[in-house]
Amino acid sequence: MAKRPAKKFTTSDRGVPVSTRPSMPWATTPGLYLAGKEALDDADQLAFELDRHWGVGRLRLLVDGPLRERFDRQRYLYAQSRWEGTLEDVKRESSRMMTAYRALDAKAKALGASPVDDSVWEVGIPTGVLEGSVLAIVKNDEAMAKVVAEGRNVIVMTLDEVARYIGQDRDLMEIKKTFPGAQIKRAEMPIDPLRPSLGPQDEGIPDVKAPIDGVLDFGELNDDIPFN
């Protein structure tokens, strides 16, 4: 007698497609979701603003190794709260993440680091063979000298090169014509220990389910809002 196929998660509710991924603990009700999303949005917005000021993923590379490690450990806890935590975890780690970003921002300024030049536009590359790299777009060849890699894998393109490349991508052009206003979403970080990068497939931390070892102590960076 043939076995009956295993029951699958439903993919629709009254005809409306729904996710088959189990809900994060902090987002099991609309109210919890809104409360958690507010905290995450604040931290993500600060990260976006600092990426725009210092360059995509560059800020953590401007400080010394020990401070960078503590920052990355906090990023791990922040990501863990986003995917595995309760609402209390999300609020706590979002607040600590913002403190961490501000601490690195202050340290970079104290070290005299220069922000990314206004004429250089940067974005992370999210997929493909260059996943984890940074695309820097400049106006012309003369502006290429203003791009600062700072330990990152940066691919530089002029506006002319971008135009010629996009002109050859028929699929992208058809999408743009069919869906006016369609956008390519902003990616997050470049080469990064919290995600696989350009190295071997086992490089980087694949998920945030495991508890992180060690104890964070950022109290001296911000006595009002310590990290631990």
Short mmCIF file of C-alpha atoms in Angstrom, two decimals:
data_model
loop_
_atom_site.label_atom_id
_atom_site.label_comp_id
_atom_site.label_asym_id
_atom_site.label_seq_id
_atom_site.Cartn_x
_atom_site.Cartn_y
_atom_site.Cartn_z
CA MET A 1 0.00 0.00 0.00
CA ALA A 2 1.48 3.33 -1.07
CA LYS A 3 2.25 5.87 1.63
CA ARG A 4 0.23 9.06 1.67
CA PRO A 5 2.29 12.16 0.89
CA ALA A 6 3.34 14.21 3.89
CA LYS A 7 1.12 17.17 4.64
CA LYS A 8 2.64 20.46 3.55
CA PHE A 9 2.27 23.92 4.99
CA THR A 10 -0.60 25.76 3.39
CA THR A 11 0.48 28.37 0.86
CA SER A 12 -2.75 30.34 0.75
CA ASP A 13 -5.49 31.60 3.01
CA ARG A 14 -8.79 32.23 1.25
CA GLY A 15 -6.87 32.55 -1.98
CA VAL A 16 -4.28 34.97 -0.57
CA PRO A 17 -0.68 33.64 -0.70
CA VAL A 18 0.94 33.35 2.73
CA SER A 19 4.43 32.48 3.92
CA THR A 20 5.17 28.89 4.91
CA ARG A 21 7.98 29.98 7.23
CA PRO A 22 7.10 29.70 10.92
CA SER A 23 6.55 33.10 12.52
CA MET A 24 9.36 34.66 14.53
CA PRO A 25 8.53 34.51 18.25
CA TRP A 26 8.23 38.31 18.44
CA ALA A 27 5.85 38.53 15.47
CA THR A 28 3.07 36.06 16.28
CA THR A 29 0.34 38.73 16.43
CA PRO A 30 -0.18 42.00 14.51
CA GLY A 31 0.42 44.02 17.68
CA LEU A 32 3.68 42.24 18.51
CA TYR A 33 4.83 42.59 14.92
CA LEU A 34 4.23 46.35 14.88
CA ALA A 35 6.02 46.83 18.20
CA GLY A 36 9.03 44.80 17.10
CA LYS A 37 9.16 46.34 13.64
CA GLU A 38 9.35 49.83 15.14
CA ALA A 39 12.48 48.86 17.08
CA LEU A 40 14.09 47.12 14.11
CA ASP A 41 13.29 50.01 11.77
CA ASP A 42 15.08 52.48 14.04
CA ALA A 43 18.25 50.39 14.11
CA ASP A 44 18.13 49.60 10.39
CA GLN A 45 17.61 53.27 9.51
CA LEU A 46 20.65 54.28 11.56
CA ALA A 47 22.71 51.58 9.81
CA PHE A 48 21.55 52.87 6.42
CA GLU A 49 22.46 56.46 7.28
CA LEU A 50 25.94 55.46 8.47
CA ASP A 51 26.47 53.33 5.36
CA ARG A 52 25.58 56.36 3.26
CA HIS A 53 28.01 58.56 5.25
CA TRP A 54 30.98 56.20 5.63
CA GLY A 55 30.41 53.77 2.74
CA VAL A 56 28.64 50.40 2.63
CA GLY A 57 30.04 48.21 5.41
CA ARG A 58 33.10 50.47 5.78
CA LEU A 59 32.51 51.85 9.29
CA ARG A 60 33.38 48.60 11.10
CA LEU A 61 36.67 48.50 9.17
CA LEU A 62 37.72 51.97 10.36
CA VAL A 63 38.15 50.92 14.01
CA ASP A 64 40.61 48.59 15.70
CA GLY A 65 40.20 44.81 15.73
CA PRO A 66 38.98 44.37 19.35
CA LEU A 67 36.29 47.02 18.94
CA ARG A 68 35.28 45.55 15.60
CA GLU A 69 34.91 42.11 17.18
CA ARG A 70 32.66 43.45 19.94
CA PHE A 71 30.62 45.30 17.32
CA ASP A 72 30.22 42.13 15.24
CA ARG A 73 29.20 40.16 18.31
CA GLN A 74 26.47 42.71 18.95
CA ARG A 75 25.40 42.44 15.32
CA TYR A 76 25.09 38.69 15.82
CA LEU A 77 22.88 39.17 18.86
CA TYR A 78 20.82 41.72 16.96
CA ALA A 79 20.31 39.33 14.04
CA GLN A 80 19.54 36.52 16.46
CA SER A 81 16.81 38.58 18.12
CA ARG A 82 15.33 39.40 14.71
CA TRP A 83 14.96 35.76 13.68
CA GLU A 84 14.79 33.83 16.93
CA GLY A 85 13.94 36.24 19.75
CA THR A 86 10.98 37.50 21.71
CA LEU A 87 9.70 41.08 21.56
CA GLU A 88 11.78 41.89 24.65
CA ASP A 89 14.88 40.50 22.89
CA VAL A 90 14.19 42.57 19.77
CA LYS A 91 13.74 45.81 21.71
CA ARG A 92 16.82 45.20 23.87
CA GLU A 93 19.17 44.24 21.04
CA SER A 94 17.87 46.98 18.72
CA SER A 95 18.69 49.58 21.37
CA ARG A 96 22.12 48.06 21.95
CA MET A 97 22.73 47.88 18.20
CA MET A 98 22.07 51.59 17.86
CA THR A 99 24.48 52.28 20.72
CA ALA A 100 27.08 50.14 18.96
CA TYR A 101 26.69 52.04 15.69
CA ARG A 102 26.97 55.39 17.47
CA ALA A 103 30.06 54.19 19.32
CA LEU A 104 31.79 53.22 16.07
CA ASP A 105 30.69 56.46 14.42
CA ALA A 106 32.21 58.48 17.27
CA LYS A 107 35.40 56.42 17.21
CA ALA A 108 35.84 56.82 13.45
CA LYS A 109 35.41 60.59 13.78
CA ALA A 110 37.91 60.69 16.67
CA LEU A 111 40.43 58.84 14.49
CA GLY A 112 40.00 61.45 11.77
CA ALA A 113 38.56 59.05 9.20
CA SER A 114 37.11 60.61 6.06
CA PRO A 115 33.55 59.81 4.96
CA VAL A 116 32.84 58.53 1.48
CA ASP A 117 32.98 61.30 -1.11
CA ASP A 118 29.60 62.73 -2.10
CA SER A 119 30.34 62.00 -5.75
CA VAL A 120 30.61 58.24 -5.08
CA TRP A 121 27.40 56.21 -4.83
CA GLU A 122 27.74 52.82 -3.17
CA VAL A 123 25.46 49.79 -2.92
CA GLY A 124 26.02 46.22 -1.77
CA ILE A 125 25.80 43.41 -4.34
CA PRO A 126 23.29 40.89 -2.91
CA THR A 127 23.59 37.88 -5.25
CA GLY A 128 25.70 36.22 -7.93
CA VAL A 129 29.44 35.58 -8.15
CA LEU A 130 30.17 39.02 -6.64
CA GLU A 131 27.80 38.60 -3.68
CA GLY A 132 29.11 40.48 -0.67
CA SER A 133 31.04 43.02 -2.74
CA VAL A 134 30.30 46.74 -3.10
CA LEU A 135 29.38 48.48 -6.34
CA ALA A 136 30.64 52.08 -6.47
CA ILE A 137 29.16 54.27 -9.19
CA VAL A 138 30.99 57.46 -10.19
CA LYS A 139 30.28 60.15 -12.76
CA ASN A 140 33.38 59.70 -14.90
CA ASP A 141 36.90 58.23 -15.04
CA GLU A 142 38.39 61.20 -13.18
CA ALA A 143 36.14 60.50 -10.16
CA MET A 144 37.44 56.93 -9.78
CA ALA A 145 40.30 58.20 -7.64
CA LYS A 146 37.77 59.25 -4.99
CA VAL A 147 36.67 55.65 -4.35
CA VAL A 148 38.11 54.21 -1.12
CA ALA A 149 38.10 50.42 -0.74
CA GLU A 150 39.26 50.35 2.91
CA GLY A 151 39.57 46.55 2.99
CA ARG A 152 36.39 45.97 0.99
CA ASN A 153 35.99 44.35 -2.43
CA VAL A 154 34.78 47.33 -4.47
CA ILE A 155 33.79 47.23 -8.14
CA VAL A 156 33.84 50.69 -9.69
CA MET A 157 31.68 51.68 -12.66
CA THR A 158 31.20 55.05 -14.34
CA LEU A 159 27.75 56.26 -15.37
CA ASP A 160 28.68 55.58 -18.98
CA GLU A 161 29.56 51.96 -18.15
CA VAL A 162 26.32 51.53 -16.21
CA ALA A 163 24.30 52.87 -19.13
CA ARG A 164 26.01 50.54 -21.62
CA TYR A 165 25.58 47.53 -19.32
CA ILE A 166 21.90 48.20 -18.62
CA GLY A 167 21.27 48.77 -22.30
CA GLN A 168 22.39 45.18 -22.97
CA ASP A 169 20.15 43.68 -20.29
CA ARG A 170 16.92 43.11 -22.20
CA ASP A 171 15.18 41.34 -19.31
CA LEU A 172 15.78 44.28 -16.97
CA MET A 173 14.56 46.76 -19.56
CA GLU A 174 11.40 44.72 -20.15
CA ILE A 175 10.70 44.68 -16.40
CA LYS A 176 11.17 48.45 -16.22
CA LYS A 177 8.81 49.00 -19.15
CA THR A 178 6.21 46.53 -17.90
CA PHE A 179 6.31 47.72 -14.28
CA PRO A 180 6.94 51.49 -14.24
CA GLY A 181 8.70 52.51 -11.04
CA ALA A 182 10.12 49.02 -10.40
CA GLN A 183 13.27 49.25 -8.30
CA ILE A 184 16.29 47.11 -7.53
CA LYS A 185 16.29 46.98 -3.73
CA ARG A 186 19.19 48.22 -1.66
CA ALA A 187 21.38 45.39 -0.35
CA GLU A 188 22.83 45.26 3.14
CA MET A 189 26.46 44.62 4.04
CA PRO A 190 29.51 43.75 1.88
CA ILE A 191 32.16 41.18 2.84
CA ASP A 192 31.09 40.21 6.30
CA PRO A 193 31.76 37.43 8.85
CA LEU A 194 28.04 37.09 9.59
CA ARG A 195 27.27 35.86 6.07
CA PRO A 196 29.13 33.76 3.47
CA SER A 197 31.39 35.96 1.36
CA LEU A 198 33.59 35.47 -1.70
CA GLY A 199 35.70 32.78 -0.05
CA PRO A 200 34.97 29.06 0.39
CA GLN A 201 31.35 28.06 0.86
CA ASP A 202 31.87 27.39 4.55
CA GLU A 203 33.24 30.91 5.18
CA GLY A 204 31.04 33.12 7.30
CA ILE A 205 28.37 32.27 9.87
CA PRO A 206 25.41 30.67 8.06
CA ASP A 207 22.71 31.43 10.65
CA VAL A 208 22.14 32.89 14.10
CA LYS A 209 20.51 29.99 15.94
CA ALA A 210 23.49 29.11 18.13
CA PRO A 211 24.18 31.15 21.31
CA ILE A 212 27.27 33.31 20.98
CA ASP A 213 30.17 32.66 23.35
CA GLY A 214 31.77 35.27 25.55
CA VAL A 215 30.39 38.36 27.24
CA LEU A 216 29.98 41.78 25.67
CA ASP A 217 31.04 44.84 27.63
CA PHE A 218 30.46 48.16 25.91
CA GLY A 219 29.73 50.04 29.10
CA GLU A 220 32.77 52.30 28.75
CA LEU A 221 31.55 53.41 25.33
CA ASN A 222 28.19 54.60 26.58
CA ASP A 223 27.55 54.53 30.30
CA ASP A 224 23.91 55.49 29.83
CA ILE A 225 23.06 52.58 27.56
CA PRO A 226 25.47 49.68 28.21
CA PHE A 227 25.30 46.79 25.78
CA ASN A 228 25.16 43.93 28.26
#
